[in-house]
Short mmCIF file of N, CA and C in Angstrom, two decimals:
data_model
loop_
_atom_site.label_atom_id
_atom_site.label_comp_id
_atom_site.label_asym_id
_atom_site.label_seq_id
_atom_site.Cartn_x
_atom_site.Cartn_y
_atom_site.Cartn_z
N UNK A 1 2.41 -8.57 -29.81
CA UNK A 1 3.74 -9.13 -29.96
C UNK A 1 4.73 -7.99 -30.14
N UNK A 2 5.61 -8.13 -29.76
CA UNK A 2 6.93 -7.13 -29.69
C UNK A 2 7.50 -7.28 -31.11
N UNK A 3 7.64 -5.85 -31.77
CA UNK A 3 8.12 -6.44 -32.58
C UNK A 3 9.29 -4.82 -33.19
N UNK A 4 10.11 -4.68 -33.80
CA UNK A 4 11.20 -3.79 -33.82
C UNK A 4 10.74 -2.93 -35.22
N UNK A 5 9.89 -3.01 -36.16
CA UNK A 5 9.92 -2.54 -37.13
C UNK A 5 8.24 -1.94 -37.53
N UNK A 6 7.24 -2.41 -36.49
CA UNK A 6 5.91 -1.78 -36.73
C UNK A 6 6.03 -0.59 -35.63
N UNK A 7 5.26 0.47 -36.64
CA UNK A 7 5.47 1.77 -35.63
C UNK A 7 4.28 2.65 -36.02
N UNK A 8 3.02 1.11 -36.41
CA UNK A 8 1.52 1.76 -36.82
C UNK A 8 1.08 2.18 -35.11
N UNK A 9 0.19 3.16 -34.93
CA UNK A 9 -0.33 3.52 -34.21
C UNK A 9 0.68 4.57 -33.46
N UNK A 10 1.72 4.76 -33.67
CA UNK A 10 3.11 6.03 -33.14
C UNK A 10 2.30 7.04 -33.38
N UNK A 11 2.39 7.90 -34.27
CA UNK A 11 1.28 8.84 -34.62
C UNK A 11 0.06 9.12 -34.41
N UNK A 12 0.26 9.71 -32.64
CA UNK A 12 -1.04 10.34 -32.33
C UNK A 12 -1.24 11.69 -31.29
N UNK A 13 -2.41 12.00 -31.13
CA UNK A 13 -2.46 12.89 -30.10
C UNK A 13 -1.50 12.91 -28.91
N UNK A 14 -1.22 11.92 -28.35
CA UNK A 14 -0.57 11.76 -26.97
C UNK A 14 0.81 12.06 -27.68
N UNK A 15 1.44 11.05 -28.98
CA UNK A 15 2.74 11.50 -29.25
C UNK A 15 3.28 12.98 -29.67
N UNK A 16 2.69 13.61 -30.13
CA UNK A 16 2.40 15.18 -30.51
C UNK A 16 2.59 16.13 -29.66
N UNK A 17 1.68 15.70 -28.10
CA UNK A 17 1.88 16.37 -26.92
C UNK A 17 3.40 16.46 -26.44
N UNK A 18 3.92 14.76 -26.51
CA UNK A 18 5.21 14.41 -25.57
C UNK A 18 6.01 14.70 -26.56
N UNK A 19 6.06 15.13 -27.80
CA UNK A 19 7.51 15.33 -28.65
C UNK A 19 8.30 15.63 -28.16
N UNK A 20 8.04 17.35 -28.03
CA UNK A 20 9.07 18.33 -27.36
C UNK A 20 9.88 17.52 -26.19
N UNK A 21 11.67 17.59 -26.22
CA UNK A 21 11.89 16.91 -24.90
C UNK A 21 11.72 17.98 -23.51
N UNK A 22 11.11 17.68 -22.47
CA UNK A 22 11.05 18.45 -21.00
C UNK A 22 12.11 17.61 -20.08
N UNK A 23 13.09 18.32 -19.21
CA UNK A 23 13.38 17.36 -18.06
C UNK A 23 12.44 16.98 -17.36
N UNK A 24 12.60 16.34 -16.55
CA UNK A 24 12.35 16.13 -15.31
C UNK A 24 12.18 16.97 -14.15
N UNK A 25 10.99 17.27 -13.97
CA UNK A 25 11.52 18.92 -12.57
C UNK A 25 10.28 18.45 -11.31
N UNK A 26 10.85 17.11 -10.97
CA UNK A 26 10.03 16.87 -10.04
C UNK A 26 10.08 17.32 -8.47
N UNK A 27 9.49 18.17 -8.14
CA UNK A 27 9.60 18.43 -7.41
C UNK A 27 9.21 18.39 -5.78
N UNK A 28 8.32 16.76 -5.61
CA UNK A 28 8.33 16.26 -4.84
C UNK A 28 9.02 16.01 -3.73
N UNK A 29 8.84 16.59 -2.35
CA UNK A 29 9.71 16.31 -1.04
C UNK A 29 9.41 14.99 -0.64
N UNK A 30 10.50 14.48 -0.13
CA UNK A 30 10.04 12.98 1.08
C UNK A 30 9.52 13.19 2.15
N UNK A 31 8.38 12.71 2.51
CA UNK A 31 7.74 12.81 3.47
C UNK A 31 6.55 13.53 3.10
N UNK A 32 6.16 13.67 1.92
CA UNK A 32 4.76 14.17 1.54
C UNK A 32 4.16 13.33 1.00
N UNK A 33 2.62 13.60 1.22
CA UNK A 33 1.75 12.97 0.32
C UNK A 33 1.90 13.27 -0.91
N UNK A 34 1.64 12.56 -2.08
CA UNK A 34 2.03 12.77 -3.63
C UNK A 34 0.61 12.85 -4.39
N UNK A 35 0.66 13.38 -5.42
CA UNK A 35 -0.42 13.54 -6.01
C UNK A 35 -1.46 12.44 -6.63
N UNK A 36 -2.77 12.93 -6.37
CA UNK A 36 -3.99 11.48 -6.61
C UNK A 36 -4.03 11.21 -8.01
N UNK A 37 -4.61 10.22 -8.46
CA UNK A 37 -5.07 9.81 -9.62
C UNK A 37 -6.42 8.62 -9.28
N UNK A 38 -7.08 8.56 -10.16
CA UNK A 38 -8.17 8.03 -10.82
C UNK A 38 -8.51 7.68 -12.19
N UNK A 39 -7.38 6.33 -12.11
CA UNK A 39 -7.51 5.59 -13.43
C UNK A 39 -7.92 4.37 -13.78
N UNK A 40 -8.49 4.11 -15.34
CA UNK A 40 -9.07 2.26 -15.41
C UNK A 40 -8.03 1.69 -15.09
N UNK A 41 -7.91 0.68 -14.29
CA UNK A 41 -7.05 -0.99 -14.28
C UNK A 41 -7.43 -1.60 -15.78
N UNK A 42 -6.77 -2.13 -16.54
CA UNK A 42 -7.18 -2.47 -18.19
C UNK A 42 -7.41 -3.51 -17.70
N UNK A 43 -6.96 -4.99 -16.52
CA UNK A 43 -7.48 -6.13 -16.17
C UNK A 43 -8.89 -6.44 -16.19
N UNK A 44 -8.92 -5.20 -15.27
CA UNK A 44 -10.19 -5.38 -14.67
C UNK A 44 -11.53 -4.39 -14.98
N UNK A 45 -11.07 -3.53 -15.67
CA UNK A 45 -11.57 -2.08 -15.91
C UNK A 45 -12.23 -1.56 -14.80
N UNK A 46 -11.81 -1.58 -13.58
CA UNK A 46 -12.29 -1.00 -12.55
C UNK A 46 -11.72 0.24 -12.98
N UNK A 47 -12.13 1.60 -12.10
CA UNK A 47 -10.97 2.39 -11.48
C UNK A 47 -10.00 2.64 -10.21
N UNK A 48 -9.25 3.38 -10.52
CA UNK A 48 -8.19 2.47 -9.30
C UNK A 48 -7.79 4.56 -8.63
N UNK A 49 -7.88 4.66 -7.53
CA UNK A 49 -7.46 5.76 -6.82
C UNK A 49 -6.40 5.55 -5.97
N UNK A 50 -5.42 6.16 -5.93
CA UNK A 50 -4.62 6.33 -5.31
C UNK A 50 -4.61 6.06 -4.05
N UNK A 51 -5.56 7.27 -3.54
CA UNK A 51 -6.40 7.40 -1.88
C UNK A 51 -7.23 5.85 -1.85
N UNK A 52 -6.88 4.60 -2.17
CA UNK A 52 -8.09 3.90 -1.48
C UNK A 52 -6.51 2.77 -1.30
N UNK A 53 -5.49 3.06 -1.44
CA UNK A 53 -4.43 2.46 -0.57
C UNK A 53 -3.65 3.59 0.69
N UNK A 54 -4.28 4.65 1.02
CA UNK A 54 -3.94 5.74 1.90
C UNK A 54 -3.97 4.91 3.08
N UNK A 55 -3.72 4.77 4.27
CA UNK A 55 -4.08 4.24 5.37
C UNK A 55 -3.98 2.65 5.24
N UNK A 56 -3.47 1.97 3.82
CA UNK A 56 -3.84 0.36 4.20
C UNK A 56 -3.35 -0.27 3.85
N UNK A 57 -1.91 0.19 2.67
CA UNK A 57 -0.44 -0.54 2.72
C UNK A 57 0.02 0.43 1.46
N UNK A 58 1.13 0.32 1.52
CA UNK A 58 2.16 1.00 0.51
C UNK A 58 1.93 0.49 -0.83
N UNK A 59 2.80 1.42 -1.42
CA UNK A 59 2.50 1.16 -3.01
C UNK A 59 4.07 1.47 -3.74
N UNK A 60 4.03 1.42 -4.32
CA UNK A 60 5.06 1.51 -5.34
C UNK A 60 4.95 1.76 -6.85
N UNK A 61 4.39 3.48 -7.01
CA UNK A 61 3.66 3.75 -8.29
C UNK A 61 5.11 3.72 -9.48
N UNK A 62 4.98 2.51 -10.74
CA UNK A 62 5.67 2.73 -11.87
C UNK A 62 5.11 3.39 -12.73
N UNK A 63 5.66 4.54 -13.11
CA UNK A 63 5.23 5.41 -14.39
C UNK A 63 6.46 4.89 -15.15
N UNK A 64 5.93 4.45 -16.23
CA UNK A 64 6.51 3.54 -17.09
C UNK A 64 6.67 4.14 -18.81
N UNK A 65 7.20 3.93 -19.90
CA UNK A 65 7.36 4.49 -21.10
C UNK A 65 6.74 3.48 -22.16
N UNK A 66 5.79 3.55 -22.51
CA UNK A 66 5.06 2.27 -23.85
C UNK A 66 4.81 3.19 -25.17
N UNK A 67 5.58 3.12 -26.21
CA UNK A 67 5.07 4.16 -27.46
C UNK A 67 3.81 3.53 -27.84
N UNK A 68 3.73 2.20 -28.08
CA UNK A 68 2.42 1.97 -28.79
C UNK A 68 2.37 0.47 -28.04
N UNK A 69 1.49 -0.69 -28.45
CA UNK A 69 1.36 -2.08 -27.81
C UNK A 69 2.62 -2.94 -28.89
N UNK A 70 3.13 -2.24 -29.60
CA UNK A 70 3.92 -2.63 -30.48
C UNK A 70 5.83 -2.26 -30.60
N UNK A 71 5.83 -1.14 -29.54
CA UNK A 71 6.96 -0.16 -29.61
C UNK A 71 7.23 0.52 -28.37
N UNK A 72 8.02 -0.59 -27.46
CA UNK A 72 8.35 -0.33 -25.66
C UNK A 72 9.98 0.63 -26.26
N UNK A 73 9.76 1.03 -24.87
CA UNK A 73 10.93 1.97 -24.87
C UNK A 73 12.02 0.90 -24.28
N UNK A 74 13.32 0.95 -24.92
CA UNK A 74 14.30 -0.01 -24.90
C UNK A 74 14.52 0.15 -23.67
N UNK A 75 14.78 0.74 -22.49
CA UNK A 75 14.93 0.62 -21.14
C UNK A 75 13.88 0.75 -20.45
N UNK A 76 12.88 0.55 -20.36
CA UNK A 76 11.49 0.32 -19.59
C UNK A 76 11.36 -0.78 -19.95
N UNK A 77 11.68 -1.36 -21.46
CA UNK A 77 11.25 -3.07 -21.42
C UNK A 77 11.31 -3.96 -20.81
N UNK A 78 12.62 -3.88 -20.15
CA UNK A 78 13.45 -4.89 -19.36
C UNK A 78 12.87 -4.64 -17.83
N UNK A 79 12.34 -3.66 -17.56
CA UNK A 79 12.35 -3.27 -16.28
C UNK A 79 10.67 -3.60 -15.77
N UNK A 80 9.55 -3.62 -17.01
CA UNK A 80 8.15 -3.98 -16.65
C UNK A 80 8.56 -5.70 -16.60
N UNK A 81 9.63 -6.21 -17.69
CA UNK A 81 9.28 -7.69 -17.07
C UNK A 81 10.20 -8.02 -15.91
N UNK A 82 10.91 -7.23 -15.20
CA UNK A 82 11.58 -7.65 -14.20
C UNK A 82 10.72 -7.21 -12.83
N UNK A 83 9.75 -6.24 -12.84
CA UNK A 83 8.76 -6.05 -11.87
C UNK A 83 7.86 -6.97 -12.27
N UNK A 84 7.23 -7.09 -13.03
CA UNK A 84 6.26 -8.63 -13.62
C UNK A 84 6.54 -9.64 -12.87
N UNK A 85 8.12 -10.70 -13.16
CA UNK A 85 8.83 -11.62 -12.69
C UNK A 85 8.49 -11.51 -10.75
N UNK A 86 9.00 -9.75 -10.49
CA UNK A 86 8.70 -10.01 -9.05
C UNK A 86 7.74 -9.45 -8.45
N UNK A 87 6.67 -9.35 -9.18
CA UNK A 87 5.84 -9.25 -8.28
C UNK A 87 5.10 -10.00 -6.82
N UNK A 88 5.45 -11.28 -6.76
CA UNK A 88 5.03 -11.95 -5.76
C UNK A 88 5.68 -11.40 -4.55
N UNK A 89 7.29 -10.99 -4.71
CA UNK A 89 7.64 -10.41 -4.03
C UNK A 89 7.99 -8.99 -3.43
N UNK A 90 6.64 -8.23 -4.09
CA UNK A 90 6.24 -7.35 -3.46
C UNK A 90 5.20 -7.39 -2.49
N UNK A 91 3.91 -7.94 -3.51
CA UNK A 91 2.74 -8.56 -2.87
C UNK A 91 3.24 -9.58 -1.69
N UNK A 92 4.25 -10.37 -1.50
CA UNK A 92 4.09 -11.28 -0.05
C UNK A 92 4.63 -9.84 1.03
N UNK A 93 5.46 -8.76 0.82
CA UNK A 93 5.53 -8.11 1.54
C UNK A 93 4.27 -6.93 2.06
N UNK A 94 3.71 -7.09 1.14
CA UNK A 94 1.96 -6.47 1.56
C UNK A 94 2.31 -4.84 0.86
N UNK A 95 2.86 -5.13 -0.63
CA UNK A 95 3.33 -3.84 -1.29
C UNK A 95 2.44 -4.27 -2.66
N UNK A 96 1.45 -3.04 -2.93
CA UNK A 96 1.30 -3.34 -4.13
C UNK A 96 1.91 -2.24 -4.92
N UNK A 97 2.32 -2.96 -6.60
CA UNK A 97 2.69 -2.15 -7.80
C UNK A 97 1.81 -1.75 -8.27
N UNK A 98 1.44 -0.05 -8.37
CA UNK A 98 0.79 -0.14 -10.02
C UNK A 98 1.81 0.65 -11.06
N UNK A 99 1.59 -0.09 -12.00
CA UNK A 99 2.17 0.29 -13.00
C UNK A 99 1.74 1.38 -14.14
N UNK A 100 1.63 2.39 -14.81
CA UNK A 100 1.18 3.30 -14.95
C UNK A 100 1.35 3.94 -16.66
N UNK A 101 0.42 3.73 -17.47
CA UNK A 101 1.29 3.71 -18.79
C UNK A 101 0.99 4.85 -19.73
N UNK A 102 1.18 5.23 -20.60
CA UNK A 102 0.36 6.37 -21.60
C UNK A 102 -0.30 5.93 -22.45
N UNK A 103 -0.37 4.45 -22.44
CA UNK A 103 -1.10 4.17 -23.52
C UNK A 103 -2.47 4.07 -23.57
N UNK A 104 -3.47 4.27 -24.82
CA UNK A 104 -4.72 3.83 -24.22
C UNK A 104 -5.07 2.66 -24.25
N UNK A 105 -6.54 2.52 -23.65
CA UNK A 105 -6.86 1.90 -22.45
C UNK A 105 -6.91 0.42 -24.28
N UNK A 106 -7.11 0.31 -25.44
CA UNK A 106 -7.08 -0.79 -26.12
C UNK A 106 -5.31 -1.34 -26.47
N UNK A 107 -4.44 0.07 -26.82
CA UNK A 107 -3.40 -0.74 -26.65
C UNK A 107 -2.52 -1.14 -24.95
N UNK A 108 -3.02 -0.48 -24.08
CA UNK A 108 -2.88 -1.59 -22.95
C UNK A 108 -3.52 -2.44 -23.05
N UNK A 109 -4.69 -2.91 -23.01
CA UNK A 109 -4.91 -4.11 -22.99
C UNK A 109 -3.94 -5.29 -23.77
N UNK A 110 -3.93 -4.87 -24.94
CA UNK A 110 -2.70 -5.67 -25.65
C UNK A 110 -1.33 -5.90 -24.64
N UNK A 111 -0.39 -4.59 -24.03
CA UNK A 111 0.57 -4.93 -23.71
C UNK A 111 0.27 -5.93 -22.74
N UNK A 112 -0.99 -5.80 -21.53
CA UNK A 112 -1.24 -6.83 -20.01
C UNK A 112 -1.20 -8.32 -20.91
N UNK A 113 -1.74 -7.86 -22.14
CA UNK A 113 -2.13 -9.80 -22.35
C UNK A 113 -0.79 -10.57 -23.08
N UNK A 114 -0.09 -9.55 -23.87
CA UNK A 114 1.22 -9.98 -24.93
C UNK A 114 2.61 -10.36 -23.35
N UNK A 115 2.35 -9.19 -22.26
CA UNK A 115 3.40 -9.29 -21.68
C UNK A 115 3.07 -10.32 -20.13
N UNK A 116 1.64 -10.67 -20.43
CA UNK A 116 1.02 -11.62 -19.49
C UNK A 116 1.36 -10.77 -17.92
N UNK A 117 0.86 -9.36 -17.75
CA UNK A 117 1.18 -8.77 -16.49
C UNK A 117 0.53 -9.56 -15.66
N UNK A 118 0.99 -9.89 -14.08
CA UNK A 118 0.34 -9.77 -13.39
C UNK A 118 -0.06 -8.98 -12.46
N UNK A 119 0.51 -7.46 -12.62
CA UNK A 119 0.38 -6.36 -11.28
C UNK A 119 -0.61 -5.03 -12.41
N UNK A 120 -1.57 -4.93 -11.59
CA UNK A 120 -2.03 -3.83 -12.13
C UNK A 120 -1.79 -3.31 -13.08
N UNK A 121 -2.27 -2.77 -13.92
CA UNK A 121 -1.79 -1.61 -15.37
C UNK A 121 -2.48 -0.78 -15.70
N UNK A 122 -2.55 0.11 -15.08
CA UNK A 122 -3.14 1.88 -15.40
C UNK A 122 -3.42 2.36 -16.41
N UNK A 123 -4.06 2.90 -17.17
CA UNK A 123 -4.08 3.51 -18.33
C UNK A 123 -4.32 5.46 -18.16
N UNK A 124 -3.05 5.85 -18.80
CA UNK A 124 -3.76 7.59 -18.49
C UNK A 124 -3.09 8.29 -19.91
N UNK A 125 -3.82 8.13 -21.21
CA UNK A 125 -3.33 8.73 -22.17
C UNK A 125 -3.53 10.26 -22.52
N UNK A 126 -3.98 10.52 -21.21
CA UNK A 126 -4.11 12.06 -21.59
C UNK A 126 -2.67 12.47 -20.33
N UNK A 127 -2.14 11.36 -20.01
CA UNK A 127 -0.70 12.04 -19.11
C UNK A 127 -0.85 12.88 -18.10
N UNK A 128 -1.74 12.91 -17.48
CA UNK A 128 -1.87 13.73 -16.30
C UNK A 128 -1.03 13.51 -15.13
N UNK A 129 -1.16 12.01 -15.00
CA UNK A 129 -0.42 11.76 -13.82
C UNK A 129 0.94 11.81 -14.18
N UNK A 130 1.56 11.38 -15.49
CA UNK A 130 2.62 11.60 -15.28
C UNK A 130 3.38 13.43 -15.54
N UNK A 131 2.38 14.29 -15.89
CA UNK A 131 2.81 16.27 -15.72
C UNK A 131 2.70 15.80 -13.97
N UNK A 132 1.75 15.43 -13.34
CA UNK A 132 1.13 15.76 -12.02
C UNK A 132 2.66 15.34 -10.72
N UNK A 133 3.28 14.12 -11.74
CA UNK A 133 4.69 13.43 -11.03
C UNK A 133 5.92 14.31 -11.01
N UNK A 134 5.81 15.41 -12.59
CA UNK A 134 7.04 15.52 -13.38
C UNK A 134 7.75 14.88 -13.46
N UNK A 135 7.38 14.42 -14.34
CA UNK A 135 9.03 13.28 -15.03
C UNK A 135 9.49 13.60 -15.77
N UNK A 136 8.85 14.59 -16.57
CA UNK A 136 9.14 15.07 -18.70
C UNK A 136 8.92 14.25 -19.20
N UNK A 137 9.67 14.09 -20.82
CA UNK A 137 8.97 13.68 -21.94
C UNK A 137 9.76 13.66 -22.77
N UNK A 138 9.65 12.89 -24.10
CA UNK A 138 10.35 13.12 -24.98
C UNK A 138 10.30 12.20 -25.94
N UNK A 139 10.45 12.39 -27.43
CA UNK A 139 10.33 11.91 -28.29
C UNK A 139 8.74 10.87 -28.34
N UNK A 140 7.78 11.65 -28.20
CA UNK A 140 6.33 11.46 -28.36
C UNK A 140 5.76 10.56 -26.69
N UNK A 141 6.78 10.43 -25.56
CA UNK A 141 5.91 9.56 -24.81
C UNK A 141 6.96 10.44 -23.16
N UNK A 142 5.56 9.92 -22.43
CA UNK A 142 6.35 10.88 -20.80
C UNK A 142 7.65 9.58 -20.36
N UNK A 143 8.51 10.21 -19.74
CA UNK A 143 9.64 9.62 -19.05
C UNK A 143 9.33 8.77 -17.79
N UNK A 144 10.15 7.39 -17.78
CA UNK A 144 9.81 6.83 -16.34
C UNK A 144 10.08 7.75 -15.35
N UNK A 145 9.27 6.53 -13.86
CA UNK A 145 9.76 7.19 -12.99
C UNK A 145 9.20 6.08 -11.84
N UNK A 146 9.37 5.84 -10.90
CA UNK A 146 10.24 4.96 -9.70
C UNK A 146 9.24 5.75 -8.77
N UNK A 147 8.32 5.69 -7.82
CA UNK A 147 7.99 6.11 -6.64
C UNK A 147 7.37 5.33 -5.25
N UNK A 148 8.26 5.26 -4.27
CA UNK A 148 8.07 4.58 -3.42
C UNK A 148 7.31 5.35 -2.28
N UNK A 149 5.86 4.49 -1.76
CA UNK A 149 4.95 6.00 -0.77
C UNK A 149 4.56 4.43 0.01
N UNK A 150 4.37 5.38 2.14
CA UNK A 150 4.81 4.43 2.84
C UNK A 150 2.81 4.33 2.70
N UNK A 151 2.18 3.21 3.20
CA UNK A 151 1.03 3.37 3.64
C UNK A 151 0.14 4.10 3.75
N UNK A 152 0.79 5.39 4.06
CA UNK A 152 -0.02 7.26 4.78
C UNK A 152 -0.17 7.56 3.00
N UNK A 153 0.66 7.30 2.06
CA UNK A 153 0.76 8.41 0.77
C UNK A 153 1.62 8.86 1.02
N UNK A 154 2.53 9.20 1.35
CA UNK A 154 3.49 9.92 2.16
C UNK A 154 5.31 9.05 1.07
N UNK A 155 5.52 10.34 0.33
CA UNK A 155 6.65 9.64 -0.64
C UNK A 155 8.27 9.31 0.59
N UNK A 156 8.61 8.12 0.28
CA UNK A 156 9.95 8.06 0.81
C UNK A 156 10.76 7.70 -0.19
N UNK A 157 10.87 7.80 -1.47
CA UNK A 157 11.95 7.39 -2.51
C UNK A 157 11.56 7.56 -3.86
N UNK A 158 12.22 8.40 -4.38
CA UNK A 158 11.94 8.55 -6.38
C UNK A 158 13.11 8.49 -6.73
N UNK A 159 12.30 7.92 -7.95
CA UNK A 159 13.96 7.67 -9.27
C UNK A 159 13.48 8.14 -9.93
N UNK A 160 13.88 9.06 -10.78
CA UNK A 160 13.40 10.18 -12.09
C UNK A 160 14.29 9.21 -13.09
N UNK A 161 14.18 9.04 -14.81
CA UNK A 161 14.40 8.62 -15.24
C UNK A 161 16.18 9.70 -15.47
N UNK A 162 16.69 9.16 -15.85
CA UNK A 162 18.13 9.57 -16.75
C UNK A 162 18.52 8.65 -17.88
N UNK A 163 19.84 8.75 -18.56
CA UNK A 163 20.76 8.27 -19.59
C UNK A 163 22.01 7.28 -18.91
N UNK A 164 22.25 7.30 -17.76
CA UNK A 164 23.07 7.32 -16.76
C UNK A 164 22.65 5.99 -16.08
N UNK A 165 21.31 6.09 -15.51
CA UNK A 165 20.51 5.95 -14.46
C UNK A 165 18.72 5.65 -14.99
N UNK A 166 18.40 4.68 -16.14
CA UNK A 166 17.42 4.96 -16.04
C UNK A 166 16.28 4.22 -15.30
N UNK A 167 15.64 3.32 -14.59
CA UNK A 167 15.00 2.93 -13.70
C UNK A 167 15.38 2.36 -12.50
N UNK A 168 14.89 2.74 -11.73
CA UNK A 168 15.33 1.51 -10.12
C UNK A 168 15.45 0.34 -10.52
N UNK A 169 16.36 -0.33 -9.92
CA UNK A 169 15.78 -1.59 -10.15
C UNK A 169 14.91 -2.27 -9.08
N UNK A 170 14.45 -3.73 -8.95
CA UNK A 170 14.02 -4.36 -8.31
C UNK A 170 14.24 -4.47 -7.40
N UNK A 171 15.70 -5.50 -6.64
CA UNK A 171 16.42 -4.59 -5.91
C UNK A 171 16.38 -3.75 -4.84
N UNK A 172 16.57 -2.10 -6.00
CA UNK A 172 16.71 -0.90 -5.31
C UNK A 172 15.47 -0.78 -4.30
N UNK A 173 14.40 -1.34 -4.87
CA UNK A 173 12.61 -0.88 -4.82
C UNK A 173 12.76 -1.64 -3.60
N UNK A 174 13.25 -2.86 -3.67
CA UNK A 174 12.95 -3.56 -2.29
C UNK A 174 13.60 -3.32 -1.05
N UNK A 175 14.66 -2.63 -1.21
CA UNK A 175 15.77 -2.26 -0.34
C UNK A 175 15.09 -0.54 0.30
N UNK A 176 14.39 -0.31 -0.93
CA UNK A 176 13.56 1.07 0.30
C UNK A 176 12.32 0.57 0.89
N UNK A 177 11.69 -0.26 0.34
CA UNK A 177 10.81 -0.60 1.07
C UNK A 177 10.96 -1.74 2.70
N UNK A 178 12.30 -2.55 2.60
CA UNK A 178 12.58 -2.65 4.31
C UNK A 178 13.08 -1.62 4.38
N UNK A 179 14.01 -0.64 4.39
CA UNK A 179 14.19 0.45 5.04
C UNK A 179 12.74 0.98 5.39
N UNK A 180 11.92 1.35 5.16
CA UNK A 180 10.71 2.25 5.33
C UNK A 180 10.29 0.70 6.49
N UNK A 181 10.04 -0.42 6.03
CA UNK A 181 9.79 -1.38 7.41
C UNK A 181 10.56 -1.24 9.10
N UNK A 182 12.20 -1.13 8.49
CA UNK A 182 12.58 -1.53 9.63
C UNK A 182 12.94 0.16 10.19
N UNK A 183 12.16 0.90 9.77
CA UNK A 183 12.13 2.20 10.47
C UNK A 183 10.90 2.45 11.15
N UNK A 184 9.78 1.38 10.57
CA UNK A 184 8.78 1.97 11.48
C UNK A 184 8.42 0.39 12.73
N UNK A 185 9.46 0.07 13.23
CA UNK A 185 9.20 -1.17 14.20
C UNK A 185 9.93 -0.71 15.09
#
């Protein structure tokens, strides 16, 4: 349950790492393949690779901000249940989300079941993928980040988090993904 005043479990290894704030220094070109990962799905506890959507439909990786299953980051909150809400309408376009979190793999499970996900939910509390993205960090957890990759792996759109600017929206996500359609017909 969401709640504004428990902040048991804040205090840990992963928060310690992300204190220090880092920008963002992603340095990803469009039109490249982006970097792999190999992480549990908390649904399903499979593992989930990157490379096994290479060649067989697009994706739309959310690296997302969760301090604990108890303590969402005030602008990522709004934005996992507004990809949640649309997920059907990614999936009818033959796009899957994964969503991508720091938390581990017991307090994700909590957030998939409290926030009733239905799109994938990653677990990588040792943050690899999100150094491997650059997004930075700050105040104990890594920074969102928005990445749109066509079928190949091959990135055509990032949103690095800001103050300004902090997630794509829904929207935005869908509006690159027909662009990336009605460019390749």
């Amino acid at each position: 349950m969401l709640t504004s005043s428990d902040f048991s479990g804040l205090l840990n290894e992963r928060f310690l790492r992300n204190f220090i704030p880092v920008p963002a220094t992603n340095m990803l070109r469009l039109g490249e393949v982006t970097p792999g990962f190999n992480l549990p799905e908390i649904k399903t506890g499979t593992k989930v690779k990157l490379s096994d959507y290479q060649g067989k439909q697009p994706v739309l990786l959310a690296l997302t901000r969760i301090f604990t299953e108890k303590q969402y980051c005030p602008f990522c909150f709004p934005h996992i249940k507004a990809l949640n809400e649309n997920y059907e309408q990614f999936k009818n376009r033959g796009i899957e989300v994964l969503m991508i979190t720091s938390t581990d793999e017991r307090q994700s499970k909590i957030v998939a079941r409290d926030l009733n996900l239905k799109m994938p939910l990653l677990s990588d509390p040792s943050c690899r993928t999100f150094r491997a993205y650059e997004v930075g960090q700050a105040l104990g957890a890594p920074l969102p980040g928005q990445f749109v990759l066509d079928q190949e792996g091959k990135l055509r759109y990032k949103h690095l988090f800001s103050f300004l600017d902090h997630n794509a929206s829904v929207e935005t996500l869908l509006e690159q993904f027909n662009r990336l359609y009605s460019n390749h017909i």
